[in-house]
PDB file of C-alpha atoms in Angstrom:
ATOM      1  CA  UNK A   5      12.822  -6.923 -15.015  1.00 80.00           C
ATOM      2  CA  UNK A   6      11.654 -10.377 -13.076  1.00 81.00           C
ATOM      3  CA  UNK A   7       8.799 -10.044 -16.159  1.00 88.00           C
ATOM      4  CA  UNK A   8      11.345 -10.258 -18.384  1.00 89.00           C
ATOM      5  CA  UNK A   9      13.653 -11.900 -17.657  1.00 84.00           C
ATOM      6  CA  UNK A  10      11.607 -14.897 -16.993  1.00 89.00           C
ATOM      7  CA  UNK A  11      10.516 -14.675 -20.621  1.00 91.00           C
ATOM      8  CA  UNK A  12      14.029 -14.503 -21.951  1.00 85.00           C
ATOM      9  CA  UNK A  13      14.775 -17.045 -19.339  1.00 86.00           C
ATOM     10  CA  UNK A  14      17.728 -15.527 -17.694  1.00 81.00           C
ATOM     11  CA  UNK A  15      17.187 -15.109 -13.920  1.00 76.00           C
ATOM     12  CA  UNK A  16      17.856 -11.945 -11.430  1.00 76.00           C
ATOM     13  CA  UNK A  17      20.344 -11.547  -8.545  1.00 65.00           C
ATOM     14  CA  UNK A  18      20.281  -9.221  -6.138  1.00 64.00           C
ATOM     15  CA  UNK A  19      23.473  -6.863  -5.930  1.00 60.00           C
ATOM     16  CA  UNK A  20      24.531  -6.055  -2.712  1.00 63.00           C
ATOM     17  CA  UNK A  21      26.702  -3.246  -2.007  1.00 70.00           C
ATOM     18  CA  UNK A  22      29.354  -3.113   1.272  1.00 77.00           C
ATOM     19  CA  UNK A  23      28.642  -2.657   4.263  1.00 79.00           C
ATOM     20  CA  UNK A  24      30.090  -1.992   7.529  1.00 84.00           C
ATOM     21  CA  UNK A  25      30.694  -4.534   9.615  1.00 82.00           C
ATOM     22  CA  UNK A  26      29.830  -6.770   6.335  1.00 73.00           C
ATOM     23  CA  UNK A  27      30.518 -10.621   7.002  1.00 74.00           C
ATOM     24  CA  UNK A  28      29.126 -13.854   5.720  1.00 63.00           C
ATOM     25  CA  UNK A  29      26.826 -14.187   8.753  1.00 64.00           C
ATOM     26  CA  UNK A  30      25.562 -11.027   8.702  1.00 73.00           C
ATOM     27  CA  UNK A  31      24.958 -11.173   4.423  1.00 61.00           C
ATOM     28  CA  UNK A  32      23.381 -14.354   5.385  1.00 56.00           C
ATOM     29  CA  UNK A  33      21.147 -13.018   8.418  1.00 69.00           C
ATOM     30  CA  UNK A  34      20.355  -9.359   6.259  1.00 66.00           C
ATOM     31  CA  UNK A  35      19.358 -12.316   3.545  1.00 64.00           C
ATOM     32  CA  UNK A  36      17.099 -13.943   5.333  1.00 75.00           C
ATOM     33  CA  UNK A  37      13.392 -11.483   5.150  1.00 78.00           C
ATOM     34  CA  UNK A  38      11.836 -10.411   2.956  1.00 84.00           C
ATOM     35  CA  UNK A  39       8.588  -8.326   1.788  1.00 89.00           C
ATOM     36  CA  UNK A  40       5.825  -9.512  -0.266  1.00 89.00           C
ATOM     37  CA  UNK A  41       4.605  -6.989  -2.124  1.00 91.00           C
ATOM     38  CA  UNK A  42       0.516  -7.756  -3.439  1.00 91.00           C
ATOM     39  CA  UNK A  43       1.197 -11.044  -1.377  1.00 92.00           C
ATOM     40  CA  UNK A  44      -2.853 -11.681  -1.419  1.00 92.00           C
ATOM     41  CA  UNK A  45      -2.481 -11.668  -5.991  1.00 89.00           C
ATOM     42  CA  UNK A  46      -2.056 -15.347  -4.658  1.00 90.00           C
ATOM     43  CA  UNK A  47      -4.101 -18.124  -2.466  1.00 93.00           C
ATOM     44  CA  UNK A  48      -3.423 -18.884   1.200  1.00 94.00           C
ATOM     45  CA  UNK A  49      -3.783 -22.127  -0.097  1.00 94.00           C
ATOM     46  CA  UNK A  50      -0.371 -21.918  -2.095  1.00 92.00           C
ATOM     47  CA  UNK A  51       0.929 -20.585   0.150  1.00 93.00           C
ATOM     48  CA  UNK A  52       0.949 -22.680   2.412  1.00 94.00           C
ATOM     49  CA  UNK A  53       2.259 -25.445  -0.171  1.00 91.00           C
ATOM     50  CA  UNK A  54       5.865 -22.951   0.571  1.00 92.00           C
ATOM     51  CA  UNK A  55       5.325 -22.057   3.203  1.00 93.00           C
ATOM     52  CA  UNK A  56       3.490 -24.162   5.821  1.00 95.00           C
ATOM     53  CA  UNK A  57       5.868 -26.925   7.468  1.00 95.00           C
ATOM     54  CA  UNK A  58       3.984 -29.465   5.999  1.00 95.00           C
ATOM     55  CA  UNK A  59       3.620 -28.181   2.243  1.00 92.00           C
ATOM     56  CA  UNK A  60       4.910 -30.072  -0.116  1.00 91.00           C
ATOM     57  CA  UNK A  61       7.621 -28.232  -1.666  1.00 90.00           C
ATOM     58  CA  UNK A  62       7.908 -26.239   1.980  1.00 92.00           C
ATOM     59  CA  UNK A  63      10.793 -23.727   2.647  1.00 90.00           C
ATOM     60  CA  UNK A  64       9.973 -24.128   6.602  1.00 93.00           C
ATOM     61  CA  UNK A  65      13.078 -25.598   8.255  1.00 93.00           C
ATOM     62  CA  UNK A  66      15.515 -25.712   5.194  1.00 90.00           C
ATOM     63  CA  UNK A  67      18.547 -23.931   3.639  1.00 87.00           C
ATOM     64  CA  UNK A  68      16.207 -21.777   2.032  1.00 85.00           C
ATOM     65  CA  UNK A  69      13.807 -20.690   5.511  1.00 90.00           C
ATOM     66  CA  UNK A  70      13.412 -17.379   5.023  1.00 88.00           C
ATOM     67  CA  UNK A  71      11.333 -14.433   7.355  1.00 91.00           C
ATOM     68  CA  UNK A  72       8.564 -13.510   4.886  1.00 89.00           C
ATOM     69  CA  UNK A  73       5.667 -10.138   5.357  1.00 91.00           C
ATOM     70  CA  UNK A  74       2.585 -10.067   3.717  1.00 93.00           C
ATOM     71  CA  UNK A  75       0.683  -6.900   2.655  1.00 95.00           C
ATOM     72  CA  UNK A  76      -2.338  -6.634   5.082  1.00 98.00           C
ATOM     73  CA  UNK A  77      -4.272  -4.632   1.523  1.00 97.00           C
ATOM     74  CA  UNK A  78      -8.359  -5.816   2.867  1.00 97.00           C
ATOM     75  CA  UNK A  79     -10.089  -6.091   6.861  1.00 96.00           C
ATOM     76  CA  UNK A  80      -9.854  -9.459   6.118  1.00 95.00           C
ATOM     77  CA  UNK A  81      -6.145 -10.036   4.931  1.00 97.00           C
ATOM     78  CA  UNK A  82      -4.461 -11.363   8.456  1.00 98.00           C
ATOM     79  CA  UNK A  83      -6.282 -15.199   9.135  1.00 98.00           C
ATOM     80  CA  UNK A  84      -4.939 -14.927   4.997  1.00 98.00           C
ATOM     81  CA  UNK A  85      -1.654 -14.165   6.282  1.00 97.00           C
ATOM     82  CA  UNK A  86      -1.506 -17.011   8.867  1.00 98.00           C
ATOM     83  CA  UNK A  87      -3.201 -19.054   6.962  1.00 97.00           C
ATOM     84  CA  UNK A  88      -0.670 -18.868   3.882  1.00 95.00           C
ATOM     85  CA  UNK A  89       1.730 -19.484   6.577  1.00 96.00           C
ATOM     86  CA  UNK A  90       3.912 -15.922   6.731  1.00 93.00           C
ATOM     87  CA  UNK A  91       5.565 -15.082   9.855  1.00 95.00           C
ATOM     88  CA  UNK A  92       3.681 -11.753   9.267  1.00 95.00           C
ATOM     89  CA  UNK A  93       2.107  -8.813   7.550  1.00 96.00           C
ATOM     90  CA  UNK A  94       3.131  -4.971   6.755  1.00 94.00           C
ATOM     91  CA  UNK A  95       1.127  -1.624   5.342  1.00 97.00           C
ATOM     92  CA  UNK A  96       3.267  -0.573   3.158  1.00 95.00           C
ATOM     93  CA  UNK A  97       1.008   2.043   2.025  1.00 96.00           C
ATOM     94  CA  UNK A  98       2.342   5.287   3.311  1.00 96.00           C
ATOM     95  CA  UNK A  99      -1.240   7.533   1.488  1.00 97.00           C
ATOM     96  CA  UNK A 100      -3.893   7.211   5.131  1.00 98.00           C
ATOM     97  CA  UNK A 101      -7.211   5.684   4.801  1.00 97.00           C
ATOM     98  CA  UNK A 102      -5.844   4.361   1.067  1.00 97.00           C
ATOM     99  CA  UNK A 103      -7.052   1.170   2.268  1.00 98.00           C
ATOM    100  CA  UNK A 104      -7.950  -0.565   5.661  1.00 98.00           C
ATOM    101  CA  UNK A 105      -4.322  -1.458   6.502  1.00 98.00           C
ATOM    102  CA  UNK A 106      -3.299   1.864   5.739  1.00 98.00           C
ATOM    103  CA  UNK A 107      -5.631   3.707   7.819  1.00 98.00           C
ATOM    104  CA  UNK A 108      -4.009   4.752  11.322  1.00 97.00           C
ATOM    105  CA  UNK A 109      -6.824   3.914  13.991  1.00 97.00           C
ATOM    106  CA  UNK A 110      -6.964   0.729  12.114  1.00 97.00           C
ATOM    107  CA  UNK A 111      -3.315  -0.928  13.513  1.00 97.00           C
ATOM    108  CA  UNK A 112      -4.077  -1.248  17.312  1.00 96.00           C
ATOM    109  CA  UNK A 113      -6.705  -4.128  16.684  1.00 96.00           C
ATOM    110  CA  UNK A 114      -4.532  -5.513  13.399  1.00 97.00           C
ATOM    111  CA  UNK A 115      -1.874  -6.012  15.596  1.00 96.00           C
ATOM    112  CA  UNK A 116      -4.010  -7.427  18.615  1.00 96.00           C
ATOM    113  CA  UNK A 117      -5.216  -9.941  15.819  1.00 97.00           C
ATOM    114  CA  UNK A 118      -0.977 -10.853  15.502  1.00 96.00           C
ATOM    115  CA  UNK A 119      -0.812 -11.549  18.354  1.00 95.00           C
ATOM    116  CA  UNK A 120      -2.825 -13.764  19.431  1.00 96.00           C
ATOM    117  CA  UNK A 121      -2.824 -15.767  16.548  1.00 97.00           C
ATOM    118  CA  UNK A 122       1.492 -15.092  17.080  1.00 96.00           C
ATOM    119  CA  UNK A 123       2.006 -13.140  13.272  1.00 97.00           C
ATOM    120  CA  UNK A 124       4.317 -10.171  13.668  1.00 95.00           C
ATOM    121  CA  UNK A 125       1.881  -7.044  12.195  1.00 96.00           C
ATOM    122  CA  UNK A 126       4.674  -4.402  11.126  1.00 95.00           C
ATOM    123  CA  UNK A 127       3.070  -1.697  10.272  1.00 97.00           C
ATOM    124  CA  UNK A 128       4.399   1.515   7.216  1.00 96.00           C
ATOM    125  CA  UNK A 129       4.768   5.293   7.984  1.00 97.00           C
ATOM    126  CA  UNK A 130       5.053   7.274   5.218  1.00 98.00           C
ATOM    127  CA  UNK A 131       5.652  11.472   4.777  1.00 98.00           C
ATOM    128  CA  UNK A 132       3.574  11.835   2.962  1.00 97.00           C
ATOM    129  CA  UNK A 133       2.609  10.591  -0.396  1.00 97.00           C
ATOM    130  CA  UNK A 134       1.767  12.326  -4.003  1.00 93.00           C
ATOM    131  CA  UNK A 135       1.944  10.556  -6.799  1.00 91.00           C
ATOM    132  CA  UNK A 136       0.206  12.948  -8.876  1.00 86.00           C
ATOM    133  CA  UNK A 137       3.569  12.736 -11.691  1.00 79.00           C
ATOM    134  CA  UNK A 138       2.887   9.521 -12.932  1.00 84.00           C
ATOM    135  CA  UNK A 139      -0.780   8.249 -12.120  1.00 89.00           C
ATOM    136  CA  UNK A 140      -3.002  12.245 -12.437  1.00 85.00           C
ATOM    137  CA  UNK A 141      -5.252  11.160 -12.290  1.00 91.00           C
ATOM    138  CA  UNK A 142      -5.145   9.358  -8.814  1.00 94.00           C
ATOM    139  CA  UNK A 143      -5.080  12.822  -6.872  1.00 93.00           C
ATOM    140  CA  UNK A 144      -8.023  12.130  -4.783  1.00 95.00           C
ATOM    141  CA  UNK A 145      -5.243  10.458  -3.214  1.00 96.00           C
ATOM    142  CA  UNK A 146      -2.101  12.673  -2.067  1.00 96.00           C
ATOM    143  CA  UNK A 147      -1.716  13.416   1.718  1.00 97.00           C
ATOM    144  CA  UNK A 148       0.494  16.536   1.575  1.00 96.00           C
ATOM    145  CA  UNK A 149       3.205  16.346   3.834  1.00 96.00           C
ATOM    146  CA  UNK A 150       1.890  20.135   6.645  1.00 96.00           C
ATOM    147  CA  UNK A 151       6.159  20.050   7.611  1.00 96.00           C
ATOM    148  CA  UNK A 152       5.891  17.239   8.357  1.00 97.00           C
ATOM    149  CA  UNK A 153       3.180  16.502  11.134  1.00 98.00           C
ATOM    150  CA  UNK A 154       1.891  14.631   8.602  1.00 98.00           C
ATOM    151  CA  UNK A 155       4.966  11.947   8.881  1.00 98.00           C
ATOM    152  CA  UNK A 156       5.205  12.756  12.778  1.00 98.00           C
ATOM    153  CA  UNK A 157       1.462  11.024  13.385  1.00 98.00           C
ATOM    154  CA  UNK A 158       2.203   8.092  11.478  1.00 97.00           C
ATOM    155  CA  UNK A 159       5.338   7.306  13.953  1.00 97.00           C
ATOM    156  CA  UNK A 160       3.198   8.295  16.423  1.00 96.00           C
ATOM    157  CA  UNK A 161       0.139   6.139  15.436  1.00 96.00           C
ATOM    158  CA  UNK A 162       3.167   2.438  14.892  1.00 96.00           C
ATOM    159  CA  UNK A 163       4.326   2.983  18.358  1.00 95.00           C
ATOM    160  CA  UNK A 164       1.262   3.073  19.987  1.00 93.00           C
ATOM    161  CA  UNK A 165       0.327  -0.153  18.075  1.00 91.00           C
ATOM    162  CA  UNK A 166       3.294  -1.883  17.948  1.00 83.00           C
ATOM    163  CA  UNK A 167       3.202  -5.302  20.611  1.00 72.00           C
ATOM    164  CA  UNK A 168       6.588  -6.037  18.178  1.00 68.00           C
ATOM    165  CA  UNK A 169       9.757  -4.165  17.700  1.00 79.00           C
ATOM    166  CA  UNK A 170       9.615  -3.939  14.316  1.00 90.00           C
ATOM    167  CA  UNK A 171       8.028  -0.912  11.730  1.00 92.00           C
ATOM    168  CA  UNK A 172       8.273  -0.133   7.862  1.00 92.00           C
ATOM    169  CA  UNK A 173       9.161   3.253   6.436  1.00 94.00           C
ATOM    170  CA  UNK A 174       7.872   4.513   2.833  1.00 94.00           C
ATOM    171  CA  UNK A 175       9.968   4.886   1.180  1.00 92.00           C
ATOM    172  CA  UNK A 176      13.428   5.752   1.423  1.00 89.00           C
ATOM    173  CA  UNK A 177      13.513   7.568  -2.243  1.00 90.00           C
ATOM    174  CA  UNK A 178      10.184   6.810  -4.660  1.00 91.00           C
ATOM    175  CA  UNK A 179      10.010  10.208  -5.741  1.00 89.00           C
ATOM    176  CA  UNK A 180       7.216   9.012  -8.440  1.00 88.00           C
ATOM    177  CA  UNK A 181       4.750   8.376  -4.739  1.00 93.00           C
ATOM    178  CA  UNK A 182       6.162  11.439  -3.593  1.00 92.00           C
ATOM    179  CA  UNK A 183       7.212   9.024  -0.289  1.00 96.00           C
ATOM    180  CA  UNK A 184      10.822  10.104  -0.252  1.00 96.00           C
ATOM    181  CA  UNK A 185      12.319  11.033   2.826  1.00 97.00           C
ATOM    182  CA  UNK A 186      16.405  11.197   1.731  1.00 96.00           C
ATOM    183  CA  UNK A 187      18.123  14.338   1.007  1.00 96.00           C
ATOM    184  CA  UNK A 188      16.764  16.813  -1.318  1.00 92.00           C
ATOM    185  CA  UNK A 189      17.171  19.817  -2.628  1.00 88.00           C
ATOM    186  CA  UNK A 190      14.685  22.208  -5.399  1.00 83.00           C
ATOM    187  CA  UNK A 191      14.977  20.439  -8.610  1.00 79.00           C
ATOM    188  CA  UNK A 192      13.523  21.865 -11.672  1.00 76.00           C
ATOM    189  CA  UNK A 193      11.874  19.129 -14.336  1.00 71.00           C
ATOM    190  CA  UNK A 194      14.208  19.546 -18.017  1.00 71.00           C
ATOM    191  CA  UNK A 195      12.351  21.000 -20.600  1.00 69.00           C
ATOM    192  CA  UNK A 196      13.348  17.984 -22.439  1.00 67.00           C
ATOM    193  CA  UNK A 197      11.715  16.221 -20.281  1.00 62.00           C
ATOM    194  CA  UNK A 198       8.272  18.052 -20.628  1.00 63.00           C
ATOM    195  CA  UNK A 199       4.501  17.632 -21.350  1.00 69.00           C
ATOM    196  CA  UNK A 200       3.647  20.396 -23.205  1.00 75.00           C
ATOM    197  CA  UNK A 201       2.925  23.450 -20.849  1.00 70.00           C
ATOM    198  CA  UNK A 202      -0.907  23.348 -21.858  1.00 75.00           C
ATOM    199  CA  UNK A 203      -1.068  19.501 -21.057  1.00 75.00           C
ATOM    200  CA  UNK A 204       0.575  20.056 -17.983  1.00 68.00           C
ATOM    201  CA  UNK A 205      -1.581  22.788 -17.041  1.00 71.00           C
ATOM    202  CA  UNK A 206      -5.094  20.457 -18.088  1.00 74.00           C
ATOM    203  CA  UNK A 207      -3.322  17.867 -15.610  1.00 69.00           C
ATOM    204  CA  UNK A 208      -2.488  19.865 -12.818  1.00 68.00           C
ATOM    205  CA  UNK A 209       0.855  19.201 -12.887  1.00 68.00           C
ATOM    206  CA  UNK A 210       3.548  20.683 -11.205  1.00 67.00           C
ATOM    207  CA  UNK A 211       7.270  21.724 -13.126  1.00 70.00           C
ATOM    208  CA  UNK A 212       9.089  20.793  -9.922  1.00 71.00           C
ATOM    209  CA  UNK A 213       9.600  17.889  -7.592  1.00 74.00           C
ATOM    210  CA  UNK A 214       9.030  19.188  -4.514  1.00 76.00           C
ATOM    211  CA  UNK A 215      11.818  19.340  -1.801  1.00 85.00           C
ATOM    212  CA  UNK A 216      11.404  20.345   2.539  1.00 92.00           C
ATOM    213  CA  UNK A 217      11.377  24.187   1.957  1.00 90.00           C
ATOM    214  CA  UNK A 218      11.642  26.461   4.271  1.00 93.00           C
ATOM    215  CA  UNK A 219      13.710  22.977   5.618  1.00 95.00           C
ATOM    216  CA  UNK A 220      17.658  21.730   5.341  1.00 95.00           C
ATOM    217  CA  UNK A 221      17.398  18.731   2.210  1.00 96.00           C
ATOM    218  CA  UNK A 222      18.703  16.504   5.910  1.00 97.00           C
ATOM    219  CA  UNK A 223      14.895  17.250   7.393  1.00 97.00           C
ATOM    220  CA  UNK A 224      13.214  14.091   6.601  1.00 97.00           C
ATOM    221  CA  UNK A 225      16.428  12.203   7.499  1.00 96.00           C
ATOM    222  CA  UNK A 226      16.831  14.008  10.676  1.00 97.00           C
ATOM    223  CA  UNK A 227      13.429  13.782  11.579  1.00 97.00           C
ATOM    224  CA  UNK A 228      13.162   9.769  11.256  1.00 97.00           C
ATOM    225  CA  UNK A 229      16.421   9.711  13.112  1.00 95.00           C
ATOM    226  CA  UNK A 230      15.042  11.472  16.542  1.00 97.00           C
ATOM    227  CA  UNK A 231      11.455   8.858  15.848  1.00 96.00           C
ATOM    228  CA  UNK A 232      14.073   6.243  15.781  1.00 93.00           C
ATOM    229  CA  UNK A 233      15.663   6.916  18.597  1.00 93.00           C
ATOM    230  CA  UNK A 234      12.688   7.234  20.650  1.00 94.00           C
ATOM    231  CA  UNK A 235      11.418   3.824  18.731  1.00 92.00           C
ATOM    232  CA  UNK A 236      14.209   2.578  20.744  1.00 88.00           C
ATOM    233  CA  UNK A 237      14.140   3.781  24.036  1.00 90.00           C
ATOM    234  CA  UNK A 238      10.164   2.345  23.935  1.00 87.00           C
ATOM    235  CA  UNK A 239      11.932  -0.911  22.877  1.00 81.00           C
ATOM    236  CA  UNK A 240      13.837  -1.501  26.351  1.00 78.00           C
ATOM    237  CA  UNK A 241      11.199   0.628  28.176  1.00 71.00           C
ATOM    238  CA  UNK A 242       9.172  -2.462  27.125  1.00 67.00           C
ATOM    239  CA  UNK A 243      11.562  -5.213  27.440  1.00 61.00           C
ATOM    240  CA  UNK A 244      12.145  -3.925  31.150  1.00 56.00           C
ATOM    241  CA  UNK A 245       8.833  -4.351  31.973  1.00 57.00           C
ATOM    242  CA  UNK A 246       8.705  -7.810  30.834  1.00 48.00           C
TER     243      UNK A 246
END
């Protein structure tokens, strides 16, 4: 959308829906944080122009200042994110082991680096991963949900690594990559949008989207709520020890 808009000389604005307790101040606060996906595609030196206080077009200390998280993809990205001037880093990918950042056994070391360098580390957790409906060639990165056990393991690893108060969930409704946690019921691919049966068979593609059977449609939202409560309680306990 952003690329097409730029091509025709348009700008894109975000549509912020109403929510309980919304005020002008809360809107200002709510839009002051950004997850910058693929931030590594722009060099730290270029980021410094806008993210470091000494930068030529810095946003720091201005009305445009914001809290920005860069994507920690590879092992050395932590240093680049720090030098670029980001406030922190997140890992995004829900496929365990797909990248250095999405490998949970690395999270303690990543969190330690972030703490030493005064940036925020935000591990990203997910319920599983399966993008074969849109990337049939990527089966090797499929991560089965195992009845919620994969999600539980991700949450546990994230909480064990955290010295901050933030983690992210990938995702709420990204059905194409099989990371959704929103309520789900059985759904079959419509007849008029299916590939030919022989093509689907060759690619190993199912004709139905995954649901949470034999569990209820709210299985992952309820699981998220339980983990969120546990996370909040742990944060309160940690604050009490300071």
